[in-house]
Tab-separated table of C-alpha atoms in Angstrom:
chain	number	residue	atom	x	y	z
A	19	MET	CA	1.262	10.944	-26.510
A	20	ILE	CA	3.322	8.417	-24.637
A	21	PRO	CA	5.951	7.056	-25.738
A	22	ASP	CA	6.765	3.535	-25.345
A	23	PRO	CA	9.230	3.091	-22.803
A	24	SER	CA	10.683	-0.146	-24.733
A	25	ALA	CA	11.467	1.720	-27.588
A	26	LEU	CA	13.589	4.142	-25.690
A	27	THR	CA	15.664	1.311	-23.810
A	28	PRO	CA	18.956	-0.756	-24.469
A	29	PRO	CA	18.393	-3.979	-22.589
A	30	VAL	CA	18.993	-4.285	-18.792
A	31	ARG	CA	20.200	-6.330	-16.738
A	32	ARG	CA	17.006	-7.230	-14.994
A	33	LYS	CA	18.157	-8.964	-11.945
A	34	PRO	CA	19.867	-6.137	-10.642
A	35	LEU	CA	17.619	-3.395	-12.141
A	36	LEU	CA	14.556	-5.298	-9.749
A	37	ALA	CA	17.209	-5.198	-6.433
A	38	VAL	CA	17.908	-1.419	-6.854
A	39	LEU	CA	13.538	-1.290	-7.600
A	40	LEU	CA	12.636	-3.505	-4.172
A	41	ALA	CA	15.369	-1.781	-2.282
A	42	PRO	CA	13.721	1.883	-1.307
A	43	LEU	CA	10.777	-0.233	-1.364
A	44	PHE	CA	11.473	-2.305	1.275
A	45	MET	CA	12.707	0.701	3.268
A	46	ALA	CA	10.546	2.875	2.964
A	47	LEU	CA	7.669	0.182	4.291
A	48	ILE	CA	10.182	-0.669	7.320
A	49	ALA	CA	10.136	3.518	7.912
A	50	VAL	CA	5.161	2.339	8.248
A	51	SER	CA	5.571	-1.144	9.851
A	52	VAL	CA	8.252	0.487	12.783
A	53	ILE	CA	6.337	3.650	13.592
A	54	ASN	CA	3.703	1.897	15.519
A	55	VAL	CA	6.019	0.568	18.126
A	56	GLY	CA	8.073	3.940	19.038
A	57	LEU	CA	5.016	6.254	18.624
A	58	THR	CA	4.788	5.926	22.591
A	59	ALA	CA	9.354	6.430	22.544
A	60	ILE	CA	8.576	9.541	20.297
A	61	GLY	CA	5.674	10.947	22.850
A	62	GLU	CA	8.203	10.975	25.518
A	63	GLY	CA	11.205	12.763	23.728
A	64	LEU	CA	9.626	15.187	22.051
A	65	GLY	CA	6.799	15.793	24.684
A	66	ALA	CA	3.956	14.954	21.490
A	67	ASP	CA	-0.085	14.268	22.049
A	68	THR	CA	-1.437	11.866	21.377
A	69	GLY	CA	-3.097	14.620	18.041
A	70	ASP	CA	1.433	15.446	17.470
A	71	LEU	CA	1.282	11.800	17.038
A	72	GLN	CA	-1.534	11.200	15.241
A	73	TRP	CA	0.458	13.415	12.051
A	74	VAL	CA	3.094	11.244	12.085
A	75	ILE	CA	0.992	8.474	10.603
A	76	SER	CA	-1.625	10.536	8.527
A	77	GLY	CA	1.033	13.130	7.195
A	78	TYR	CA	2.280	9.984	5.453
A	79	ALA	CA	-0.363	8.856	4.918
A	80	LEU	CA	-1.535	11.417	2.859
A	81	ALA	CA	0.915	12.802	1.237
A	82	PHE	CA	1.760	9.369	-0.333
A	83	GLY	CA	-1.178	8.813	-1.358
A	84	MET	CA	-2.147	12.359	-3.202
A	85	LEU	CA	1.263	11.820	-5.396
A	86	LEU	CA	0.379	8.029	-6.610
A	87	VAL	CA	-1.114	9.125	-9.896
A	88	PRO	CA	0.174	12.207	-10.664
A	89	ALA	CA	3.820	10.937	-10.182
A	90	GLY	CA	2.619	7.753	-12.051
A	91	ARG	CA	1.705	10.447	-14.879
A	92	ALA	CA	5.223	12.473	-14.978
A	93	GLY	CA	6.747	9.129	-15.061
A	94	ASP	CA	5.574	7.599	-18.483
A	95	ALA	CA	5.904	11.057	-19.952
A	96	THR	CA	8.657	12.288	-19.413
A	97	GLY	CA	11.727	9.028	-17.648
A	98	ARG	CA	10.656	7.207	-15.265
A	99	ARG	CA	14.243	6.572	-13.634
A	100	ARG	CA	14.119	10.581	-12.801
A	101	MET	CA	11.025	10.617	-10.872
A	102	PHE	CA	12.184	7.229	-9.291
A	103	ILE	CA	15.254	8.912	-8.103
A	104	ILE	CA	13.905	11.886	-7.509
A	105	GLY	CA	11.189	10.249	-4.980
A	106	VAL	CA	14.307	7.898	-3.028
A	107	GLY	CA	15.991	11.731	-2.575
A	108	ILE	CA	13.250	13.557	-0.370
A	109	PHE	CA	12.523	10.152	1.003
A	110	THR	CA	15.831	10.571	2.612
A	111	ALA	CA	15.813	13.205	3.110
A	112	GLY	CA	13.124	12.850	4.937
A	113	SER	CA	14.012	10.260	7.020
A	114	LEU	CA	17.545	11.994	7.826
A	115	LEU	CA	14.750	15.199	8.958
A	116	SER	CA	13.196	12.652	10.474
A	117	GLY	CA	15.665	11.083	12.479
A	118	LEU	CA	17.289	14.888	13.679
A	119	ALA	CA	13.963	17.030	14.435
A	120	PRO	CA	14.176	18.515	17.109
A	121	THR	CA	10.231	19.190	17.580
A	122	VAL	CA	7.243	16.953	17.093
A	123	GLU	CA	5.919	19.726	14.029
A	124	MET	CA	9.662	19.396	12.684
A	125	LEU	CA	8.793	15.318	12.421
A	126	ASN	CA	5.128	16.420	11.256
A	127	LEU	CA	7.461	17.652	8.103
A	128	ALA	CA	9.430	15.704	7.985
A	129	ARG	CA	7.568	12.647	8.208
A	130	ILE	CA	5.126	14.226	4.960
A	131	LEU	CA	8.487	14.679	2.993
A	132	GLN	CA	9.201	10.763	3.527
A	133	GLY	CA	5.044	10.945	2.681
A	134	ILE	CA	6.256	12.602	-0.771
A	135	GLY	CA	8.832	11.253	-1.953
A	136	SER	CA	7.476	7.951	-1.536
A	137	GLY	CA	4.745	8.449	-3.440
A	138	LEU	CA	7.382	9.950	-5.877
A	139	LEU	CA	9.113	6.050	-6.121
A	140	ASN	CA	5.953	3.825	-5.492
A	141	PRO	CA	4.073	4.106	-9.393
A	142	GLN	CA	7.858	4.259	-11.169
A	143	THR	CA	8.552	0.734	-9.759
A	144	VAL	CA	5.470	-1.400	-10.484
A	145	ALA	CA	6.393	0.740	-14.231
A	146	LEU	CA	9.793	0.086	-14.374
A	147	ILE	CA	9.248	-4.257	-13.878
A	148	GLN	CA	5.712	-3.738	-16.185
A	149	GLN	CA	7.815	-2.252	-18.575
A	150	HIS	CA	11.442	-4.211	-18.372
A	151	PHE	CA	9.579	-7.784	-17.522
A	152	ARG	CA	7.623	-9.937	-19.842
A	153	GLY	CA	5.288	-13.173	-19.176
A	154	GLN	CA	6.103	-15.027	-16.178
A	155	ASP	CA	9.825	-12.772	-15.302
A	156	ARG	CA	6.367	-10.734	-15.037
A	157	ALA	CA	5.312	-12.789	-12.187
A	158	ARG	CA	7.981	-13.281	-11.244
A	159	ALA	CA	8.608	-9.790	-10.573
A	160	PHE	CA	5.228	-9.127	-8.606
A	161	ALA	CA	6.379	-12.856	-5.830
A	162	LEU	CA	8.529	-10.676	-5.278
A	163	LEU	CA	7.738	-7.561	-4.841
A	164	ALA	CA	4.773	-8.997	-2.707
A	165	THR	CA	7.566	-10.874	-0.448
A	166	THR	CA	9.548	-7.790	-0.069
A	167	VAL	CA	5.981	-6.102	1.090
A	168	ALA	CA	5.708	-9.324	3.681
A	169	VAL	CA	8.957	-9.433	5.204
A	170	ALA	CA	9.430	-6.060	5.559
A	171	THR	CA	5.939	-5.389	7.022
A	172	ALA	CA	7.096	-8.405	9.401
A	173	ILE	CA	10.270	-7.357	10.867
A	174	GLY	CA	9.588	-3.330	10.958
A	175	PRO	CA	7.505	-3.855	14.051
A	176	VAL	CA	10.500	-5.502	15.914
A	177	VAL	CA	14.194	-3.778	14.496
A	178	GLY	CA	12.095	-0.867	15.505
A	179	GLY	CA	11.006	-2.445	19.316
A	180	ALA	CA	15.256	-3.794	19.063
A	181	LEU	CA	16.294	-0.640	18.624
A	182	ILE	CA	14.071	1.259	21.504
A	183	GLN	CA	15.906	-1.521	23.376
A	184	LEU	CA	19.640	-1.492	22.819
A	185	LEU	CA	19.365	2.267	22.121
A	186	GLY	CA	16.778	3.577	25.185
A	187	PRO	CA	13.835	5.763	24.177
A	188	GLU	CA	15.718	9.015	23.436
A	189	TRP	CA	17.764	7.859	20.316
A	190	GLY	CA	15.444	4.617	19.103
A	191	TRP	CA	12.854	5.702	17.380
A	192	ARG	CA	15.563	8.200	15.969
A	193	TRP	CA	17.622	5.235	14.243
A	194	MET	CA	13.852	3.875	12.920
A	195	PHE	CA	14.834	7.236	9.655
A	196	LEU	CA	18.158	7.940	10.671
A	197	MET	CA	19.255	3.943	9.130
A	198	ASN	CA	17.262	4.344	5.844
A	199	ALA	CA	19.344	7.151	5.323
A	200	PRO	CA	22.394	4.578	4.120
A	201	ILE	CA	19.887	2.469	1.827
A	202	GLY	CA	19.161	5.619	-0.424
A	203	VAL	CA	22.323	6.263	-1.050
A	204	ILE	CA	23.581	3.185	-2.711
A	205	ALA	CA	19.913	2.091	-3.927
A	206	ILE	CA	20.308	5.628	-6.314
A	207	VAL	CA	23.678	5.076	-7.281
A	208	GLY	CA	22.541	1.453	-8.017
A	209	ALA	CA	19.448	3.429	-10.090
A	210	PHE	CA	21.994	5.485	-11.930
A	211	LYS	CA	23.905	2.733	-13.060
A	212	TYR	CA	21.412	-0.773	-14.217
A	213	ILE	CA	18.043	1.755	-14.791
A	214	PRO	CA	18.173	2.493	-17.968
A	215	ASP	CA	17.897	6.095	-19.334
A	216	ASP	CA	13.894	6.947	-20.060
A	217	LYS	CA	14.413	10.674	-20.161
A	218	ALA	CA	11.061	11.837	-22.061
A	219	ARG	CA	13.245	14.075	-25.134
A	220	GLY	CA	11.179	14.894	-27.270
A	221	LYS	CA	10.588	17.949	-28.558
A	222	GLY	CA	8.391	20.269	-26.686
A	223	ARG	CA	7.493	20.546	-22.729
A	224	PRO	CA	5.521	17.493	-21.709
A	225	ASP	CA	1.925	18.126	-20.934
A	226	LEU	CA	1.323	17.541	-17.441
A	227	ASP	CA	-1.990	17.970	-17.111
A	228	PRO	CA	-1.450	19.946	-13.913
A	229	VAL	CA	-5.073	21.236	-13.304
A	230	GLY	CA	-6.116	17.728	-13.824
A	231	ALA	CA	-3.597	16.418	-11.407
A	232	LEU	CA	-4.562	19.300	-8.596
A	233	LEU	CA	-8.597	17.739	-8.826
A	234	LEU	CA	-7.365	14.545	-7.929
A	235	CYS	CA	-5.551	15.761	-5.102
A	236	LEU	CA	-7.928	17.849	-3.689
A	237	ALA	CA	-10.284	14.282	-4.232
A	238	ILE	CA	-7.927	12.339	-2.701
A	239	LEU	CA	-7.018	14.517	0.463
A	240	GLY	CA	-10.696	15.244	1.006
A	241	VAL	CA	-11.757	11.497	1.240
A	242	MET	CA	-9.103	9.977	2.860
A	243	LEU	CA	-8.536	13.690	5.550
A	244	PRO	CA	-11.235	11.592	8.240
A	245	PHE	CA	-10.550	8.508	8.194
A	246	LEU	CA	-7.100	9.479	8.917
A	247	GLU	CA	-8.114	12.490	11.575
A	248	ARG	CA	-9.056	10.327	14.045
A	249	GLY	CA	-10.676	11.837	17.120
A	250	GLY	CA	-11.291	15.180	14.780
A	251	HIS	CA	-13.650	17.573	15.094
A	252	ALA	CA	-17.806	16.498	13.669
A	253	LEU	CA	-17.076	18.560	10.567
A	254	VAL	CA	-13.676	17.009	9.002
A	255	TRP	CA	-16.178	15.120	7.506
A	256	MET	CA	-18.244	17.207	5.902
A	257	SER	CA	-14.944	17.166	2.824
A	258	PHE	CA	-15.712	13.441	2.866
A	259	PRO	CA	-18.255	14.623	0.892
A	260	GLY	CA	-16.143	17.169	-0.316
A	261	GLY	CA	-13.426	14.228	-2.385
A	262	LEU	CA	-16.618	13.242	-3.661
A	263	LEU	CA	-17.287	16.089	-5.613
A	264	MET	CA	-13.468	16.872	-6.613
A	265	LEU	CA	-13.670	13.654	-7.967
A	266	GLY	CA	-16.633	13.836	-10.166
A	267	LEU	CA	-15.692	17.091	-11.499
A	268	TRP	CA	-11.954	15.677	-12.552
A	269	TRP	CA	-13.884	13.290	-13.805
A	270	VAL	CA	-15.724	16.038	-15.792
A	271	TRP	CA	-11.268	17.612	-16.481
A	272	GLU	CA	-10.439	14.550	-17.697
A	273	ARG	CA	-12.555	13.794	-20.166
A	274	ARG	CA	-12.976	17.610	-21.773
A	275	TYR	CA	-9.220	17.676	-21.933
A	276	ARG	CA	-8.541	14.201	-24.286
A	277	ARG	CA	-11.813	15.792	-26.305
A	278	ALA	CA	-10.051	18.671	-26.780
A	279	GLY	CA	-6.597	16.989	-28.146
A	280	ARG	CA	-4.679	16.629	-25.235
A	281	SER	CA	-3.602	13.809	-23.358
A	282	PRO	CA	-4.974	13.855	-19.978
A	283	MET	CA	-3.227	12.584	-16.396
A	284	VAL	CA	-5.158	9.372	-17.078
A	285	ASP	CA	-7.651	8.454	-19.833
A	286	THR	CA	-10.324	7.330	-18.068
A	287	ALA	CA	-10.941	5.287	-21.329
A	288	ILE	CA	-8.325	2.756	-18.840
A	289	PHE	CA	-11.647	1.695	-17.103
A	290	ALA	CA	-13.702	0.753	-19.817
A	291	ASN	CA	-10.737	-2.204	-19.732
A	292	LYS	CA	-13.563	-4.603	-16.598
A	293	ALA	CA	-9.865	-6.189	-15.825
A	294	PHE	CA	-8.946	-2.832	-15.127
A	295	ARG	CA	-11.235	-1.720	-12.959
A	296	ASN	CA	-12.324	-5.527	-11.524
A	297	GLY	CA	-8.422	-5.674	-10.085
A	298	ILE	CA	-8.814	-2.408	-8.351
A	299	LEU	CA	-12.279	-2.757	-6.973
A	300	ILE	CA	-10.447	-6.744	-6.219
A	301	VAL	CA	-7.813	-4.822	-3.953
A	302	SER	CA	-9.587	-2.084	-2.531
A	303	VAL	CA	-12.616	-3.355	-0.714
A	304	TYR	CA	-9.594	-6.750	0.180
A	305	PHE	CA	-7.910	-3.914	1.623
A	306	LEU	CA	-11.008	-2.221	3.367
A	307	GLY	CA	-11.328	-5.480	5.275
A	308	ALA	CA	-7.967	-7.194	5.810
A	309	THR	CA	-5.308	-4.518	6.882
A	310	SER	CA	-7.416	-3.776	10.119
A	311	VAL	CA	-6.711	-7.523	10.864
A	312	TRP	CA	-3.670	-6.420	12.102
A	313	ILE	CA	-5.588	-3.098	13.933
A	314	ILE	CA	-8.622	-5.020	15.778
A	315	VAL	CA	-5.773	-7.818	16.905
A	316	PRO	CA	-2.995	-5.960	18.576
A	317	LEU	CA	-5.920	-3.479	20.971
A	318	TYR	CA	-8.267	-6.730	21.297
A	319	LEU	CA	-4.748	-8.382	23.061
A	320	GLN	CA	-3.865	-5.144	24.346
A	321	MET	CA	-6.962	-3.286	25.525
A	322	HIS	CA	-8.515	-5.936	25.812
A	323	LEU	CA	-5.957	-9.347	27.536
A	324	GLY	CA	-3.754	-6.475	28.746
A	325	HIS	CA	-0.686	-8.278	26.452
A	326	THR	CA	2.836	-5.795	26.201
A	327	ALA	CA	2.792	-4.492	22.274
A	328	PHE	CA	5.186	-6.699	22.123
A	329	GLU	CA	3.828	-9.307	22.892
A	330	ALA	CA	1.568	-8.212	20.240
A	331	SER	CA	3.134	-7.371	17.235
A	332	LEU	CA	5.078	-10.769	17.152
A	333	MET	CA	0.929	-12.088	15.837
A	334	GLY	CA	2.229	-10.996	12.780
A	335	VAL	CA	5.998	-12.628	12.052
A	336	PRO	CA	3.452	-16.097	11.066
A	337	SER	CA	1.513	-15.037	8.409
A	338	SER	CA	4.598	-12.386	6.948
A	339	ILE	CA	6.275	-15.144	6.040
A	340	ALA	CA	3.575	-17.722	5.522
A	341	ALA	CA	2.615	-14.798	2.751
A	342	ALA	CA	5.957	-14.115	1.449
A	343	ILE	CA	6.644	-17.843	0.702
A	344	SER	CA	3.306	-18.133	-0.825
A	345	SER	CA	3.856	-15.052	-2.867
A	346	GLN	CA	7.108	-17.062	-4.661
A	347	ILE	CA	4.904	-19.625	-4.887
A	348	SER	CA	2.347	-17.053	-6.640
A	349	GLY	CA	4.683	-16.070	-9.287
A	350	ARG	CA	5.273	-19.673	-10.153
A	351	TYR	CA	2.123	-20.407	-11.393
A	352	VAL	CA	-0.949	-17.336	-11.606
A	353	LEU	CA	-0.435	-17.265	-15.326
A	354	THR	CA	-1.138	-20.839	-15.294
A	355	PHE	CA	-4.391	-20.612	-13.157
A	356	GLY	CA	-5.004	-17.001	-13.357
A	357	ARG	CA	-8.193	-15.452	-10.842
A	358	ARG	CA	-8.648	-19.638	-9.776
A	359	MET	CA	-5.681	-18.847	-7.917
A	360	VAL	CA	-7.246	-15.427	-6.393
A	361	ILE	CA	-10.313	-16.798	-6.155
A	362	VAL	CA	-8.912	-19.636	-4.156
A	363	GLY	CA	-7.053	-17.042	-1.664
A	364	PHE	CA	-9.516	-15.368	-0.767
A	365	GLY	CA	-12.022	-18.510	0.061
A	366	VAL	CA	-8.545	-19.481	2.402
A	367	ALA	CA	-8.392	-15.810	4.103
A	368	PHE	CA	-12.221	-17.085	4.712
A	369	VAL	CA	-11.456	-19.391	6.238
A	370	GLY	CA	-8.637	-17.686	8.613
A	371	LEU	CA	-11.065	-15.172	9.955
A	372	ALA	CA	-13.510	-17.988	11.232
A	373	GLY	CA	-11.504	-19.409	12.837
A	374	THR	CA	-10.198	-16.747	14.658
A	375	ALA	CA	-13.585	-15.983	15.904
A	376	VAL	CA	-13.735	-19.580	17.033
A	377	LEU	CA	-10.335	-19.292	18.237
A	378	THR	CA	-11.173	-16.246	20.371
A	379	GLY	CA	-14.210	-17.344	22.142
A	380	PHE	CA	-11.113	-20.067	23.801
A	381	VAL	CA	-9.542	-17.942	24.033
A	382	GLU	CA	-11.632	-15.569	25.669
A	383	ASN	CA	-12.262	-18.097	28.299
A	384	GLY	CA	-9.169	-18.829	28.846
A	385	LEU	CA	-8.798	-22.465	27.635
A	386	ILE	CA	-6.190	-21.849	24.918
A	387	ALA	CA	-2.822	-19.553	24.606
A	388	PHE	CA	-3.170	-15.806	23.228
A	389	TRP	CA	-0.873	-17.059	20.979
A	390	TRP	CA	-3.143	-19.911	19.372
A	391	LEU	CA	-4.281	-17.508	17.625
A	392	ALA	CA	-1.428	-17.066	15.188
A	393	ALA	CA	-2.781	-20.115	13.650
A	394	PRO	CA	-5.852	-19.469	11.609
A	395	LEU	CA	-3.907	-15.502	11.416
A	396	THR	CA	-0.779	-17.521	9.547
A	397	LEU	CA	-4.341	-18.579	6.697
A	398	MET	CA	-4.232	-14.133	6.170
A	399	GLY	CA	-0.671	-14.258	4.971
A	400	LEU	CA	-1.379	-16.860	2.907
A	401	SER	CA	-4.518	-15.919	1.338
A	402	GLN	CA	-1.927	-12.360	1.025
A	403	GLY	CA	0.342	-13.724	-1.088
A	404	MET	CA	-2.058	-15.724	-3.892
A	405	THR	CA	-4.272	-12.920	-3.470
A	406	ILE	CA	-1.852	-9.145	-4.117
A	407	SER	CA	0.637	-10.518	-5.791
A	408	PRO	CA	-1.871	-12.256	-9.090
A	409	ASN	CA	-3.439	-9.657	-8.339
A	410	GLN	CA	-1.707	-6.519	-9.537
A	411	THR	CA	0.081	-9.391	-12.241
A	412	LEU	CA	-3.705	-9.508	-13.705
A	413	THR	CA	-4.750	-5.856	-13.507
A	414	LEU	CA	-1.917	-4.881	-15.299
A	415	ASN	CA	-1.358	-7.247	-17.808
A	416	SER	CA	-4.255	-5.909	-19.699
A	417	VAL	CA	-2.325	-2.592	-19.322
A	418	ASP	CA	-0.101	-1.206	-22.414
A	419	PRO	CA	3.506	-0.725	-20.430
A	420	ARG	CA	3.398	2.372	-21.873
A	421	PHE	CA	0.794	4.110	-19.041
A	422	GLY	CA	2.579	1.895	-16.558
A	423	GLY	CA	2.909	4.611	-14.009
A	424	VAL	CA	-0.531	5.555	-14.395
A	425	ALA	CA	-1.935	2.656	-14.018
A	426	GLY	CA	0.106	1.462	-10.864
A	427	GLY	CA	-0.339	4.222	-9.460
A	428	ILE	CA	-4.207	4.676	-9.258
A	429	LEU	CA	-3.348	0.182	-7.627
A	430	GLN	CA	-1.504	1.876	-4.685
A	431	LEU	CA	-4.239	4.626	-4.984
A	432	GLY	CA	-6.590	1.179	-4.374
A	433	GLN	CA	-5.096	-0.407	-1.751
A	434	ARG	CA	-4.264	2.737	0.048
A	435	THR	CA	-7.617	4.448	0.071
A	436	GLY	CA	-9.038	1.267	1.419
A	437	ALA	CA	-6.366	1.158	3.796
A	438	ALA	CA	-7.537	4.554	5.434
A	439	ILE	CA	-11.132	4.091	5.231
A	440	GLY	CA	-10.773	0.248	6.730
A	441	THR	CA	-8.423	0.544	9.443
A	442	ALA	CA	-10.300	3.285	11.023
A	443	MET	CA	-13.378	2.400	9.888
A	444	ILE	CA	-13.682	-1.498	11.166
A	445	PRO	CA	-11.862	-0.185	15.100
A	446	GLY	CA	-14.333	2.099	15.337
A	447	ILE	CA	-17.181	-0.260	14.981
A	448	ILE	CA	-15.717	-1.825	18.506
A	449	PHE	CA	-14.943	0.754	20.235
A	450	SER	CA	-18.215	1.817	19.051
A	451	LEU	CA	-19.431	-1.231	20.476
A	452	THR	CA	-17.747	-1.495	24.123
A	453	LEU	CA	-18.974	2.313	24.516
A	454	GLY	CA	-22.399	0.707	24.571
A	455	GLY	CA	-22.102	-1.873	26.851
A	456	THR	CA	-21.165	-4.712	24.105
A	457	SER	CA	-18.373	-6.924	25.404
A	458	TRP	CA	-15.252	-6.610	23.809
A	459	LEU	CA	-15.664	-10.525	22.603
A	460	GLU	CA	-19.132	-9.603	20.801
A	461	ALA	CA	-17.345	-6.725	19.639
A	462	PHE	CA	-14.459	-7.994	18.089
A	463	THR	CA	-16.133	-11.539	16.676
A	464	ILE	CA	-18.534	-8.512	14.640
A	465	ALA	CA	-16.673	-7.022	12.688
A	466	LEU	CA	-14.472	-10.167	11.850
A	467	VAL	CA	-17.801	-10.879	10.383
A	468	ILE	CA	-18.129	-8.179	8.296
A	469	ILE	CA	-13.944	-8.278	7.842
A	470	MET	CA	-15.300	-11.455	6.388
A	471	ALA	CA	-18.287	-10.404	4.605
A	472	LEU	CA	-15.537	-7.719	2.087
A	473	THR	CA	-13.453	-11.172	2.157
A	474	LEU	CA	-16.830	-12.385	0.041
A	475	ALA	CA	-17.652	-9.528	-1.962
A	476	ALA	CA	-14.397	-9.698	-3.484
A	477	MET	CA	-14.224	-12.860	-4.318
A	478	GLY	CA	-17.466	-12.191	-5.365
A	479	VAL	CA	-15.846	-10.046	-7.951
A	480	SER	CA	-13.198	-12.901	-8.754
A	481	PHE	CA	-15.671	-15.247	-9.568
A	482	ALA	CA	-16.979	-12.712	-13.045
A	483	ASP	CA	-13.612	-12.334	-13.549
A	484	ARG	CA	-12.763	-15.193	-14.169
A	485	ALA	CA	-15.975	-15.926	-15.775
A	486	ARG	CA	-15.561	-13.687	-18.221
A	487	GLU	CA	-11.580	-15.122	-18.528
A	488	LYS	CA	-13.680	-18.510	-19.399
A	489	ALA	CA	-15.418	-16.791	-22.325
A	490	GLY	CA	-12.087	-15.538	-23.441
A	491	LYS	CA	-13.720	-12.306	-23.097
A	492	GLY	CA	-11.376	-11.533	-20.711
A	493	ALA	CA	-8.196	-9.065	-21.776
A	494	LEU	CA	-5.247	-10.964	-19.133
């Protein structure tokens, strides 16, 4: 059995604790958001082709996604502070190696190391917030986490562009990684000081269910690989059904493991909780559609209208600012309005997508400047703050804090899987249509319509949860 963390730890100083938890999350997100700006400079500096550069992104994403749930389980069972510190340490080491990498092969290995560190620390961040914060304080903490995500996403490309501009293409991209080192060291020192030592001190070794962890890792690898290995051989798609098969085997193993009286990595009974299950579905579908907007808009602006990458990156800044503000407001009122806030957020996203589709026609015809698209896209940021953080708060409120690491890992895995599939599928649809003779405007509009349909699907699940809330049957 996993002990109750609240019984193992003394009262904590919540403000410095939250700062310690969010600092490495911020640097990890910066490392993700700056990379697209630096790919060209990395290719020139290391003599890398497009296949090599693809794995600068994909290697990180795969390592990160595969470890989320096992790392969450390890933190729950053995101590979250220890896993958090290990994760920050590995991420910092990966950042140093990335910045000093002499070859693209070494860079890709270092990026995988970064992904491992990020996969280890992220579930602990969510679990420690759930463990040490309650009620409205927890909602505000998750809102600040969402604000951190929004700010890091917004300033990442700007920081990357500035570093390359100031330091040149050879050292500019290297300092995108090297700047994480001092942040990582400070975070580790802060973790020892402000995160209570929750190391499990029971007799015997904790049961971490290594077979279950391996099966789930292989399942995630199989499902995500085809969407991350873009432009690869068609046979890579055989991994997708293989991943689904592994997922089925993992499910059977976990149920048998529990019936045998052992402690599985994931107690599958958690999915019987409708509030938790629907929360995972909502965020997965939302990320499947919404995240791809920030891929297809820059593609449209650069490949069709001929704007620079820097101009395209600025389109997301107002949206990220809106997300940061709306996250804070949502954190204040989410426990009052519940799923109604999430539903309204999806409605705002739908309006933003429809507005983008309408204004694109005017941009295409030269009637208005391209930067007018920032207006409806800002609504997407407003929606992000009203959906992601509130959904996380409401979903995890239905889970025992003792299993916060596993629950947080599953929630983040839904986000990462949805984002990986969406950012491959939606742009792929655009390219297929344009190669088939469809105009860029028509292909772009079709992609937006698909995203709107996914948004409505997520809204439908939210309505179902709201109905259960109203009837008093939910666990929220």
